[in-house]
DNA sequence: AAGATTGTTGCTTA
DNA sequence: TTAAGCAACAATCT
């Protein structure tokens, strides 16, 4: 379940190792993950160089030096992983075969059961796209089609160019619950199920409260939690709940800082009085402390 | 063994 | 016209 901090961790790591590398070979084992025709995907990606890596919310945008299709979009959805491997790599695991640092390059970088796409670079290093549940996607888009491809994403949750008054305004028009609003990528892109629960815990607001009845002070509290919690999670290299690993196959460390997610029935770490309750909201598992959150 | 899990899309309903 | 609600997608675990 990579959310914004996990995707940020991946792209920051990848930037250090694949910028300016040339894609020398492409292996496609699961064609349905590619949202172009295979010929288009293959011929335009092959021999291209990686020029930049960025993201919008949870969507990875890789700029390549192809004239026709300069953007490679990758979405990891629930269980997608990008694992980079070179001769010097020590790969911790992920859905690839495990390496212990003593094996040969060939052993470590062996594709796993869930390795569906492989990009091989000119220097012999490889990037594996692994995906247990195969919900993810890879797509090449032209400069002209990029706006349409990202039209469902609002402001990135870490974008500096949105304000409290804008946030209050976007809540006013809605009738949904505050948690579902935080999960709506068209407003703020990047927050997923785990961080939505954690943001609302720290803000002291129950997830099912309707946005149109929240007090201004409560909205402000929520707003003020968003960036700090995401930034803190990036510092800890993300949260691993089940599948997330970084580009070296390592787990994230933010899991131990979770206050509510995955802690149902456990005593609240903050008030030490109430037990964390788990409910279903909008079809998603939702956790909160009935004492700390009002 | 049915139900839960999770991000997004696309469909239906209001 | 826009928003809300929900099934669908795949594989695994409980």
PDB file of C-alpha atoms (C1' of nucleotides) in Angstrom:
ATOM      1  CA  UNK A   1       0.000   0.000   0.000  1.00  0.00           C
ATOM      2  CA  UNK A   2       2.390   2.663  -1.056  1.00  0.00           C
ATOM      3  CA  UNK A   3       1.077   6.138  -0.286  1.00  0.00           C
ATOM      4  CA  UNK A   4       2.825   9.471  -0.776  1.00  0.00           C
ATOM      5  CA  UNK A   5       5.729   8.895   1.670  1.00  0.00           C
ATOM      6  CA  UNK A   6       6.451   5.436   0.302  1.00  0.00           C
ATOM      7  CA  UNK A   7       6.409   6.643  -3.315  1.00  0.00           C
ATOM      8  CA  UNK A   8       8.627   9.588  -2.354  1.00  0.00           C
ATOM      9  CA  UNK A   9      11.097   7.189  -0.721  1.00  0.00           C
ATOM     10  CA  UNK A  10      11.232   5.086  -3.867  1.00  0.00           C
ATOM     11  CA  UNK A  11      11.758   7.956  -6.290  1.00  0.00           C
ATOM     12  CA  UNK A  12      14.391   9.611  -4.112  1.00  0.00           C
ATOM     13  CA  UNK A  13      16.367   6.375  -4.093  1.00  0.00           C
ATOM     14  CA  UNK A  14      15.890   5.703  -7.790  1.00  0.00           C
ATOM     15  CA  UNK A  15      17.044   9.208  -8.699  1.00  0.00           C
ATOM     16  CA  UNK A  16      20.433   8.392  -7.244  1.00  0.00           C
ATOM     17  CA  UNK A  17      20.898   5.292  -9.364  1.00  0.00           C
ATOM     18  CA  UNK A  18      19.063   5.433 -12.689  1.00  0.00           C
ATOM     19  CA  UNK A  19      19.239   9.058 -13.868  1.00  0.00           C
ATOM     20  CA  UNK A  20      20.741   9.270 -17.370  1.00  0.00           C
ATOM     21  CA  UNK A  21      20.862   5.525 -17.766  1.00  0.00           C
ATOM     22  CA  UNK A  22      19.773   4.100 -21.101  1.00  0.00           C
ATOM     23  CA  UNK A  23      17.121   1.410 -21.294  1.00  0.00           C
ATOM     24  CA  UNK A  24      18.796  -1.365 -23.254  1.00  0.00           C
ATOM     25  CA  UNK A  25      16.244  -4.137 -22.910  1.00  0.00           C
ATOM     26  CA  UNK A  26      12.663  -4.624 -21.775  1.00  0.00           C
ATOM     27  CA  UNK A  27      11.057  -7.854 -20.567  1.00  0.00           C
ATOM     28  CA  UNK A  28       7.270  -7.911 -20.402  1.00  0.00           C
ATOM     29  CA  UNK A  29       5.816 -10.946 -18.669  1.00  0.00           C
ATOM     30  CA  UNK A  30       2.384  -9.515 -17.897  1.00  0.00           C
ATOM     31  CA  UNK A  31       1.261  -7.420 -20.859  1.00  0.00           C
ATOM     32  CA  UNK A  32      -1.967  -6.359 -19.171  1.00  0.00           C
ATOM     33  CA  UNK A  33      -0.010  -4.081 -16.813  1.00  0.00           C
ATOM     34  CA  UNK A  34       1.091  -2.006 -19.823  1.00  0.00           C
ATOM     35  CA  UNK A  35      -1.568   0.488 -20.834  1.00  0.00           C
ATOM     36  CA  UNK A  36      -0.150   1.096 -24.322  1.00  0.00           C
ATOM     37  CA  UNK A  37       0.047  -1.355 -27.173  1.00  0.00           C
ATOM     38  CA  UNK A  38       3.113  -3.477 -26.557  1.00  0.00           C
ATOM     39  CA  UNK A  39       4.761  -2.271 -29.769  1.00  0.00           C
ATOM     40  CA  UNK A  40       4.350   1.381 -28.804  1.00  0.00           C
ATOM     41  CA  UNK A  41       5.606   0.749 -25.290  1.00  0.00           C
ATOM     42  CA  UNK A  42       8.602  -1.274 -26.335  1.00  0.00           C
ATOM     43  CA  UNK A  43       9.791   0.740 -29.320  1.00  0.00           C
ATOM     44  CA  UNK A  44       9.520   4.120 -27.624  1.00  0.00           C
ATOM     45  CA  UNK A  45      11.015   3.100 -24.306  1.00  0.00           C
ATOM     46  CA  UNK A  46      13.875   1.123 -25.772  1.00  0.00           C
ATOM     47  CA  UNK A  47      17.123   3.141 -26.065  1.00  0.00           C
ATOM     48  CA  UNK A  48      15.586   6.029 -24.155  1.00  0.00           C
ATOM     49  CA  UNK A  49      17.427   7.642 -21.272  1.00  0.00           C
ATOM     50  CA  UNK A  50      15.964   8.444 -17.859  1.00  0.00           C
ATOM     51  CA  UNK A  51      16.026  12.227 -17.539  1.00  0.00           C
ATOM     52  CA  UNK A  52      13.982  12.904 -14.406  1.00  0.00           C
ATOM     53  CA  UNK A  53      11.803  11.173 -11.828  1.00  0.00           C
ATOM     54  CA  UNK A  54       9.028  12.911  -9.965  1.00  0.00           C
ATOM     55  CA  UNK A  55       5.586  12.112  -8.642  1.00  0.00           C
ATOM     56  CA  UNK A  56       2.109  13.533  -8.287  1.00  0.00           C
ATOM     57  CA  UNK A  57       0.404  12.024  -5.276  1.00  0.00           C
ATOM     58  CA  UNK A  58       1.079   8.316  -5.622  1.00  0.00           C
ATOM     59  CA  UNK A  59       1.708   8.457  -9.373  1.00  0.00           C
ATOM     60  CA  UNK A  60       5.335   8.139 -10.489  1.00  0.00           C
ATOM     61  CA  UNK A  61       6.240  10.259 -13.509  1.00  0.00           C
ATOM     62  CA  UNK A  62       9.500   9.333 -15.218  1.00  0.00           C
ATOM     63  CA  UNK A  63      10.736  11.739 -17.867  1.00  0.00           C
ATOM     64  CA  UNK A  64      12.606  10.069 -20.705  1.00  0.00           C
ATOM     65  CA  UNK A  65      14.288  11.510 -23.797  1.00  0.00           C
ATOM     66  CA  UNK A  66      11.807   9.998 -26.237  1.00  0.00           C
ATOM     67  CA  UNK A  67      10.377  12.548 -28.672  1.00  0.00           C
ATOM     68  CA  UNK A  68       6.947  11.005 -29.065  1.00  0.00           C
ATOM     69  CA  UNK A  69       6.336   9.704 -25.536  1.00  0.00           C
ATOM     70  CA  UNK A  70       8.489  11.632 -23.043  1.00  0.00           C
ATOM     71  CA  UNK A  71       6.659  10.410 -19.926  1.00  0.00           C
ATOM     72  CA  UNK A  72       6.572   6.967 -18.399  1.00  0.00           C
ATOM     73  CA  UNK A  73       3.831   6.825 -15.781  1.00  0.00           C
ATOM     74  CA  UNK A  74       3.955   4.116 -13.125  1.00  0.00           C
ATOM     75  CA  UNK A  75       1.291   3.548 -10.502  1.00  0.00           C
ATOM     76  CA  UNK A  76       2.003   0.910  -7.864  1.00  0.00           C
ATOM     77  CA  UNK A  77      -1.599   0.745  -6.648  1.00  0.00           C
ATOM     78  CA  UNK A  78      -1.713  -1.714  -3.739  1.00  0.00           C
ATOM     79  CA  UNK A  79       1.182  -4.110  -4.061  1.00  0.00           C
ATOM     80  CA  UNK A  80       3.429  -2.737  -6.800  1.00  0.00           C
ATOM     81  CA  UNK A  81       7.170  -2.546  -6.080  1.00  0.00           C
ATOM     82  CA  UNK A  82      10.121  -1.086  -7.957  1.00  0.00           C
ATOM     83  CA  UNK A  83      13.311  -2.911  -7.072  1.00  0.00           C
ATOM     84  CA  UNK A  84      16.627  -1.721  -8.456  1.00  0.00           C
ATOM     85  CA  UNK A  85      19.544  -4.050  -8.741  1.00  0.00           C
ATOM     86  CA  UNK A  86      23.118  -3.616  -9.905  1.00  0.00           C
ATOM     87  CA  UNK A  87      26.335  -5.568  -9.465  1.00  0.00           C
ATOM     88  CA  UNK A  88      26.916  -3.691  -6.214  1.00  0.00           C
ATOM     89  CA  UNK A  89      23.412  -4.137  -4.865  1.00  0.00           C
ATOM     90  CA  UNK A  90      22.442  -5.939  -1.732  1.00  0.00           C
ATOM     91  CA  UNK A  91      18.774  -6.622  -2.153  1.00  0.00           C
ATOM     92  CA  UNK A  92      16.774  -7.213   1.005  1.00  0.00           C
ATOM     93  CA  UNK A  93      13.839  -8.953  -0.564  1.00  0.00           C
ATOM     94  CA  UNK A  94      10.549  -7.625  -1.775  1.00  0.00           C
ATOM     95  CA  UNK A  95       8.762  -9.802  -4.210  1.00  0.00           C
ATOM     96  CA  UNK A  96      12.060 -10.571  -5.933  1.00  0.00           C
ATOM     97  CA  UNK A  97      14.207 -13.490  -4.965  1.00  0.00           C
ATOM     98  CA  UNK A  98      16.024 -12.698  -1.733  1.00  0.00           C
ATOM     99  CA  UNK A  99      19.655 -11.845  -1.704  1.00  0.00           C
ATOM    100  CA  UNK A 100      22.026 -11.980   1.236  1.00  0.00           C
ATOM    101  CA  UNK A 101      24.825  -9.908  -0.234  1.00  0.00           C
ATOM    102  CA  UNK A 102      27.034 -12.892  -0.834  1.00  0.00           C
ATOM    103  CA  UNK A 103      25.325 -14.202  -3.896  1.00  0.00           C
ATOM    104  CA  UNK A 104      26.304 -13.298  -7.413  1.00  0.00           C
ATOM    105  CA  UNK A 105      24.610 -10.527  -9.381  1.00  0.00           C
ATOM    106  CA  UNK A 106      22.699 -13.134 -11.311  1.00  0.00           C
ATOM    107  CA  UNK A 107      21.314 -14.710  -8.125  1.00  0.00           C
ATOM    108  CA  UNK A 108      20.356 -11.456  -6.445  1.00  0.00           C
ATOM    109  CA  UNK A 109      18.678  -9.936  -9.449  1.00  0.00           C
ATOM    110  CA  UNK A 110      16.774 -13.019 -10.414  1.00  0.00           C
ATOM    111  CA  UNK A 111      13.168 -12.125 -11.150  1.00  0.00           C
ATOM    112  CA  UNK A 112      10.688 -13.437  -8.583  1.00  0.00           C
ATOM    113  CA  UNK A 113       7.291 -14.985  -9.014  1.00  0.00           C
ATOM    114  CA  UNK A 114       5.741 -11.513  -9.015  1.00  0.00           C
ATOM    115  CA  UNK A 115       8.269  -9.763 -11.243  1.00  0.00           C
ATOM    116  CA  UNK A 116       6.157  -8.853 -14.249  1.00  0.00           C
ATOM    117  CA  UNK A 117       8.173  -6.166 -16.052  1.00  0.00           C
ATOM    118  CA  UNK A 118      11.957  -5.778 -16.197  1.00  0.00           C
ATOM    119  CA  UNK A 119      13.866  -2.772 -17.504  1.00  0.00           C
ATOM    120  CA  UNK A 120      17.522  -3.490 -18.191  1.00  0.00           C
ATOM    121  CA  UNK A 121      19.927  -0.576 -18.405  1.00  0.00           C
ATOM    122  CA  UNK A 122      23.015  -0.125 -20.552  1.00  0.00           C
ATOM    123  CA  UNK A 123      25.342  -0.701 -17.604  1.00  0.00           C
ATOM    124  CA  UNK A 124      23.793  -4.087 -16.803  1.00  0.00           C
ATOM    125  CA  UNK A 125      21.710  -2.937 -13.844  1.00  0.00           C
ATOM    126  CA  UNK A 126      17.995  -3.742 -13.764  1.00  0.00           C
ATOM    127  CA  UNK A 127      14.723  -2.337 -12.473  1.00  0.00           C
ATOM    128  CA  UNK A 128      12.073  -4.869 -11.548  1.00  0.00           C
ATOM    129  CA  UNK A 129       8.402  -4.038 -11.471  1.00  0.00           C
ATOM    130  CA  UNK A 130       6.885  -6.551  -9.025  1.00  0.00           C
ATOM    131  CA  UNK A 131       3.178  -6.728  -8.259  1.00  0.00           C
ATOM    132  CA  UNK A 132       1.500  -9.484  -6.295  1.00  0.00           C
ATOM    133  CA  UNK A 133      -2.041  -8.406  -7.073  1.00  0.00           C
ATOM    134  CA  UNK A 134      -1.390  -6.914 -10.502  1.00  0.00           C
ATOM    135  CA  UNK A 135      -3.450  -3.775 -10.029  1.00  0.00           C
ATOM    136  CA  UNK A 136      -0.602  -1.461 -10.991  1.00  0.00           C
ATOM    137  CA  UNK A 137       0.083   0.093 -14.362  1.00  0.00           C
ATOM    138  CA  UNK A 138       2.826   1.383 -16.624  1.00  0.00           C
ATOM    139  CA  UNK A 139       1.972   3.803 -19.392  1.00  0.00           C
ATOM    140  CA  UNK A 140       3.876   5.931 -21.877  1.00  0.00           C
ATOM    141  CA  UNK A 141       2.220   9.252 -22.641  1.00  0.00           C
ATOM    142  CA  UNK A 142       2.961  12.136 -24.992  1.00  0.00           C
ATOM    143  CA  UNK A 143       3.398  15.705 -23.779  1.00  0.00           C
ATOM    144  CA  UNK A 144      -0.003  16.475 -25.242  1.00  0.00           C
ATOM    145  CA  UNK A 145      -1.715  13.648 -23.352  1.00  0.00           C
ATOM    146  CA  UNK A 146      -0.058  14.235 -19.987  1.00  0.00           C
ATOM    147  CA  UNK A 147      -2.671  16.714 -18.686  1.00  0.00           C
ATOM    148  CA  UNK A 148      -5.436  14.236 -19.403  1.00  0.00           C
ATOM    149  CA  UNK A 149      -3.494  11.401 -17.768  1.00  0.00           C
ATOM    150  CA  UNK A 150      -3.193  13.363 -14.519  1.00  0.00           C
ATOM    151  CA  UNK A 151      -6.583  15.061 -14.549  1.00  0.00           C
ATOM    152  CA  UNK A 152      -7.865  13.004 -11.628  1.00  0.00           C
ATOM    153  CA  UNK A 153      -5.180  14.340  -9.308  1.00  0.00           C
ATOM    154  CA  UNK A 154      -5.645  17.554  -7.426  1.00  0.00           C
ATOM    155  CA  UNK A 155      -2.876  19.279  -5.512  1.00  0.00           C
ATOM    156  CA  UNK A 156      -0.078  17.090  -4.286  1.00  0.00           C
ATOM    157  CA  UNK A 157      -0.454  16.836  -0.514  1.00  0.00           C
ATOM    158  CA  UNK A 158       3.082  18.224  -0.068  1.00  0.00           C
ATOM    159  CA  UNK A 159       2.611  21.041  -2.574  1.00  0.00           C
ATOM    160  CA  UNK A 160       3.521  24.400  -1.094  1.00  0.00           C
ATOM    161  CA  UNK A 161       0.894  26.132  -3.187  1.00  0.00           C
ATOM    162  CA  UNK A 162      -2.261  25.438  -1.252  1.00  0.00           C
ATOM    163  CA  UNK A 163      -3.558  27.238   1.767  1.00  0.00           C
ATOM    164  CA  UNK A 164      -5.809  26.749   4.750  1.00  0.00           C
ATOM    165  CA  UNK A 165      -8.482  28.938   3.183  1.00  0.00           C
ATOM    166  CA  UNK A 166      -8.408  26.817   0.009  1.00  0.00           C
ATOM    167  CA  UNK A 167      -8.761  23.688   2.157  1.00  0.00           C
ATOM    168  CA  UNK A 168     -11.700  25.150   4.070  1.00  0.00           C
ATOM    169  CA  UNK A 169     -13.325  26.106   0.753  1.00  0.00           C
ATOM    170  CA  UNK A 170     -12.960  22.631  -0.719  1.00  0.00           C
ATOM    171  CA  UNK A 171     -14.640  21.189   2.384  1.00  0.00           C
ATOM    172  CA  UNK A 172     -17.562  23.588   2.279  1.00  0.00           C
ATOM    173  CA  UNK A 173     -18.965  22.227  -0.962  1.00  0.00           C
ATOM    174  CA  UNK A 174     -18.992  18.625   0.217  1.00  0.00           C
ATOM    175  CA  UNK A 175     -21.240  16.385   2.235  1.00  0.00           C
ATOM    176  CA  UNK A 176     -18.945  13.410   2.689  1.00  0.00           C
ATOM    177  CA  UNK A 177     -17.005  12.313   5.771  1.00  0.00           C
ATOM    178  CA  UNK A 178     -13.649  13.897   6.551  1.00  0.00           C
ATOM    179  CA  UNK A 179     -11.816  10.609   6.037  1.00  0.00           C
ATOM    180  CA  UNK A 180     -13.309  10.040   2.596  1.00  0.00           C
ATOM    181  CA  UNK A 181     -12.425  13.595   1.710  1.00  0.00           C
ATOM    182  CA  UNK A 182      -8.802  13.074   2.732  1.00  0.00           C
ATOM    183  CA  UNK A 183      -8.746   9.976   0.528  1.00  0.00           C
ATOM    184  CA  UNK A 184     -10.171  11.856  -2.466  1.00  0.00           C
ATOM    185  CA  UNK A 185      -7.198  12.247  -4.810  1.00  0.00           C
ATOM    186  CA  UNK A 186      -8.958  14.986  -6.783  1.00  0.00           C
ATOM    187  CA  UNK A 187      -8.626  17.333  -3.837  1.00  0.00           C
ATOM    188  CA  UNK A 188      -5.314  16.366  -2.249  1.00  0.00           C
ATOM    189  CA  UNK A 189      -3.288  13.663  -3.959  1.00  0.00           C
ATOM    190  CA  UNK A 190      -1.135  11.233  -2.007  1.00  0.00           C
ATOM    191  CA  UNK A 191      -3.004  10.440   1.209  1.00  0.00           C
ATOM    192  CA  UNK A 192      -4.144   6.809   1.522  1.00  0.00           C
ATOM    193  CA  UNK A 193      -5.880   4.713   4.120  1.00  0.00           C
ATOM    194  CA  UNK A 194      -3.050   4.563   6.654  1.00  0.00           C
ATOM    195  CA  UNK A 195      -2.117   8.248   6.722  1.00  0.00           C
ATOM    196  CA  UNK A 196      -5.763   9.365   6.623  1.00  0.00           C
ATOM    197  CA  UNK A 197      -6.381   7.511   9.899  1.00  0.00           C
ATOM    198  CA  UNK A 198      -3.157   8.831  11.436  1.00  0.00           C
ATOM    199  CA  UNK A 199      -3.818  12.440  10.405  1.00  0.00           C
ATOM    200  CA  UNK A 200      -7.282  12.331  11.978  1.00  0.00           C
ATOM    201  CA  UNK A 201      -5.937  10.761  15.155  1.00  0.00           C
ATOM    202  CA  UNK A 202      -3.388  13.514  15.605  1.00  0.00           C
ATOM    203  CA  UNK A 203      -6.023  16.116  14.792  1.00  0.00           C
ATOM    204  CA  UNK A 204      -8.415  14.605  17.349  1.00  0.00           C
ATOM    205  CA  UNK A 205     -11.285  14.295  14.873  1.00  0.00           C
ATOM    206  CA  UNK A 206     -13.360  11.165  14.339  1.00  0.00           C
ATOM    207  CA  UNK A 207     -13.114   9.896  10.753  1.00  0.00           C
ATOM    208  CA  UNK A 208     -16.843   9.644  10.049  1.00  0.00           C
ATOM    209  CA  UNK A 209     -17.632  13.265  10.932  1.00  0.00           C
ATOM    210  CA  UNK A 210     -19.257  15.078   7.996  1.00  0.00           C
ATOM    211  CA  UNK A 211     -17.086  17.839   6.597  1.00  0.00           C
ATOM    212  CA  UNK A 212     -19.905  20.376   6.471  1.00  0.00           C
ATOM    213  CA  UNK A 213     -20.392  20.288  10.239  1.00  0.00           C
ATOM    214  CA  UNK A 214     -16.734  20.478  11.261  1.00  0.00           C
ATOM    215  CA  UNK A 215     -15.758  23.572  13.174  1.00  0.00           C
ATOM    216  CA  UNK A 216     -13.175  25.860  11.648  1.00  0.00           C
ATOM    217  CA  UNK A 217     -10.749  25.045  14.449  1.00  0.00           C
ATOM    218  CA  UNK A 218     -11.101  21.333  13.710  1.00  0.00           C
ATOM    219  CA  UNK A 219     -10.472  21.808   9.987  1.00  0.00           C
ATOM    220  CA  UNK A 220      -7.418  23.858  10.855  1.00  0.00           C
ATOM    221  CA  UNK A 221      -6.100  21.128  13.144  1.00  0.00           C
ATOM    222  CA  UNK A 222      -6.483  18.551  10.381  1.00  0.00           C
ATOM    223  CA  UNK A 223      -4.874  20.840   7.820  1.00  0.00           C
ATOM    224  CA  UNK A 224      -1.904  21.437  10.072  1.00  0.00           C
ATOM    225  CA  UNK A 225      -1.250  17.719  10.531  1.00  0.00           C
ATOM    226  CA  UNK A 226      -1.118  16.764   6.863  1.00  0.00           C
ATOM    227  CA  UNK A 227       2.319  17.939   5.790  1.00  0.00           C
ATOM    228  CA  UNK A 228       4.179  17.235   9.065  1.00  0.00           C
ATOM    229  CA  UNK A 229       2.977  13.642   9.253  1.00  0.00           C
ATOM    230  CA  UNK A 230       3.822  12.960   5.592  1.00  0.00           C
ATOM    231  CA  UNK A 231       7.231  14.570   5.988  1.00  0.00           C
ATOM    232  CA  UNK A 232       7.928  12.617   9.155  1.00  0.00           C
ATOM    233  CA  UNK A 233       6.954   9.399   7.374  1.00  0.00           C
ATOM    234  CA  UNK A 234       9.350  10.226   4.523  1.00  0.00           C
ATOM    235  CA  UNK A 235      12.096  10.727   7.087  1.00  0.00           C
ATOM    236  CA  UNK A 236      11.333   7.235   8.376  1.00  0.00           C
ATOM    237  CA  UNK A 237      11.314   5.887   4.809  1.00  0.00           C
ATOM    238  CA  UNK A 238       7.624   5.064   4.808  1.00  0.00           C
ATOM    239  CA  UNK A 239       5.317   2.588   6.465  1.00  0.00           C
ATOM    240  CA  UNK A 240       5.456  -1.133   5.833  1.00  0.00           C
ATOM    241  CA  UNK A 241       2.220  -2.782   6.765  1.00  0.00           C
ATOM    242  CA  UNK A 242       2.280  -5.748   4.460  1.00  0.00           C
ATOM    243  CA  UNK A 243       3.952  -5.253   1.105  1.00  0.00           C
ATOM    244  CA  UNK A 244       5.818  -1.988   0.908  1.00  0.00           C
ATOM    245  CA  UNK A 245       9.559  -2.113   0.382  1.00  0.00           C
ATOM    246  CA  UNK A 246      11.844   0.556  -1.039  1.00  0.00           C
ATOM    247  CA  UNK A 247      13.875   0.246  -4.229  1.00  0.00           C
ATOM    248  CA  UNK A 248      16.462  -1.808  -2.351  1.00  0.00           C
ATOM    249  CA  UNK A 249      13.844  -4.177  -0.981  1.00  0.00           C
ATOM    250  CA  UNK A 250      13.979  -2.698   2.544  1.00  0.00           C
ATOM    251  CA  UNK A 251      10.982  -2.073   4.765  1.00  0.00           C
ATOM    252  CA  UNK A 252       9.870   1.330   6.021  1.00  0.00           C
ATOM    253  CA  UNK A 253      10.304   2.394   9.657  1.00  0.00           C
ATOM    254  CA  UNK A 254       7.245   4.557  10.185  1.00  0.00           C
ATOM    255  CA  UNK A 255       5.163   1.516  11.189  1.00  0.00           C
ATOM    256  CA  UNK A 256       6.258   1.885  14.809  1.00  0.00           C
ATOM    257  CA  UNK A 257       4.964   5.441  14.894  1.00  0.00           C
ATOM    258  CA  UNK A 258       1.443   4.478  13.877  1.00  0.00           C
ATOM    259  CA  UNK A 259      -1.052   5.414  16.567  1.00  0.00           C
ATOM    260  CA  UNK A 260      -4.246   3.843  15.268  1.00  0.00           C
ATOM    261  CA  UNK A 261      -3.816   2.043  11.962  1.00  0.00           C
ATOM    262  CA  UNK A 262      -3.669  -1.702  12.545  1.00  0.00           C
ATOM    263  CA  UNK A 263      -4.048  -1.292  16.315  1.00  0.00           C
ATOM    264  CA  UNK A 264      -7.717  -2.151  16.726  1.00  0.00           C
ATOM    265  CA  UNK A 265      -8.548  -3.431  20.200  1.00  0.00           C
ATOM    266  CA  UNK A 266      -5.209  -2.220  21.523  1.00  0.00           C
ATOM    267  CA  UNK A 267      -5.014   0.380  24.254  1.00  0.00           C
ATOM    268  CA  UNK A 268      -4.545   3.896  22.900  1.00  0.00           C
ATOM    269  CA  UNK A 269      -0.871   4.890  23.154  1.00  0.00           C
ATOM    270  CA  UNK A 270      -1.740   8.499  23.913  1.00  0.00           C
ATOM    271  CA  UNK A 271      -4.517   8.462  26.514  1.00  0.00           C
ATOM    272  CA  UNK A 272      -3.891   4.884  27.737  1.00  0.00           C
ATOM    273  CA  UNK A 273      -7.581   4.713  28.616  1.00  0.00           C
ATOM    274  CA  UNK A 274      -9.623   3.720  25.603  1.00  0.00           C
ATOM    275  CA  UNK A 275      -9.140   0.915  23.130  1.00  0.00           C
ATOM    276  CA  UNK A 276      -8.723   1.679  19.435  1.00  0.00           C
ATOM    277  CA  UNK A 277     -11.929   1.002  17.544  1.00  0.00           C
ATOM    278  CA  UNK A 278     -12.048  -0.298  14.008  1.00  0.00           C
ATOM    279  CA  UNK A 279     -15.041   0.432  11.802  1.00  0.00           C
ATOM    280  CA  UNK A 280     -15.773   0.322   8.106  1.00  0.00           C
ATOM    281  CA  UNK A 281     -16.081   3.645   6.333  1.00  0.00           C
ATOM    282  CA  UNK A 282     -16.580   3.929   2.602  1.00  0.00           C
ATOM    283  CA  UNK A 283     -15.623   0.278   2.321  1.00  0.00           C
ATOM    284  CA  UNK A 284     -12.273   0.896   4.041  1.00  0.00           C
ATOM    285  CA  UNK A 285     -10.977  -0.262   7.368  1.00  0.00           C
ATOM    286  CA  UNK A 286     -10.926   2.799   9.624  1.00  0.00           C
ATOM    287  CA  UNK A 287      -9.301   3.142  13.041  1.00  0.00           C
ATOM    288  CA  UNK A 288      -9.756   5.749  15.770  1.00  0.00           C
ATOM    289  CA  UNK A 289      -9.552   6.338  19.498  1.00  0.00           C
ATOM    290  CA  UNK A 290     -13.012   7.147  20.942  1.00  0.00           C
ATOM    291  CA  UNK A 291     -11.384   9.091  23.773  1.00  0.00           C
ATOM    292  CA  UNK A 292      -8.811  11.188  21.888  1.00  0.00           C
ATOM    293  CA  UNK A 293     -10.964  11.838  18.847  1.00  0.00           C
ATOM    294  CA  UNK A 294     -14.233  13.778  19.048  1.00  0.00           C
TER     295      UNK A 294
ATOM    296  C1'  DA B   1     -14.411 -21.332   3.638  1.00  0.00           C
ATOM    297  C1'  DA B   2     -16.290 -16.860   3.286  1.00  0.00           C
ATOM    298  C1'  DG B   3     -14.717 -12.317   4.139  1.00  0.00           C
ATOM    299  C1'  DA B   4     -11.258  -8.806   4.558  1.00  0.00           C
ATOM    300  C1'  DT B   5      -7.574  -6.326   2.560  1.00  0.00           C
ATOM    301  C1'  DT B   6      -6.190  -1.950  -0.469  1.00  0.00           C
ATOM    302  C1'  DG B   7      -6.038   2.346  -4.741  1.00  0.00           C
ATOM    303  C1'  DT B   8      -8.285   3.577  -8.476  1.00  0.00           C
ATOM    304  C1'  DT B   9     -11.696   3.425 -12.212  1.00  0.00           C
ATOM    305  C1'  DG B  10     -16.033   3.268 -13.960  1.00  0.00           C
ATOM    306  C1'  DC B  11     -20.700   2.568 -13.456  1.00  0.00           C
ATOM    307  C1'  DT B  12     -25.203   3.680 -11.273  1.00  0.00           C
ATOM    308  C1'  DT B  13     -27.945   6.425  -8.499  1.00  0.00           C
ATOM    309  C1'  DA B  14     -29.350  10.701  -6.379  1.00  0.00           C
TER     310       DA B  14
ATOM    311  C1'  DT C   1     -23.694  18.881 -13.666  1.00  0.00           C
ATOM    312  C1'  DT C   2     -21.725  17.065  -9.960  1.00  0.00           C
ATOM    313  C1'  DA C   3     -21.196  14.107  -6.039  1.00  0.00           C
ATOM    314  C1'  DA C   4     -21.865   9.926  -3.525  1.00  0.00           C
ATOM    315  C1'  DG C   5     -21.816   4.998  -3.250  1.00  0.00           C
ATOM    316  C1'  DC C   6     -20.295   0.740  -4.634  1.00  0.00           C
ATOM    317  C1'  DA C   7     -18.652  -3.193  -7.505  1.00  0.00           C
ATOM    318  C1'  DA C   8     -14.662  -4.703  -9.867  1.00  0.00           C
ATOM    319  C1'  DC C   9      -9.876  -5.843 -10.287  1.00  0.00           C
ATOM    320  C1'  DA C  10      -6.072 -10.284  -8.023  1.00  0.00           C
ATOM    321  C1'  DA C  11      -4.055 -12.864  -4.717  1.00  0.00           C
ATOM    322  C1'  DT C  12      -3.381 -14.007  -0.149  1.00  0.00           C
ATOM    323  C1'  DC C  13      -4.333 -14.428   4.584  1.00  0.00           C
ATOM    324  C1'  DT C  14      -7.381 -15.337   8.480  1.00  0.00           C
TER     325       DT C  14
END
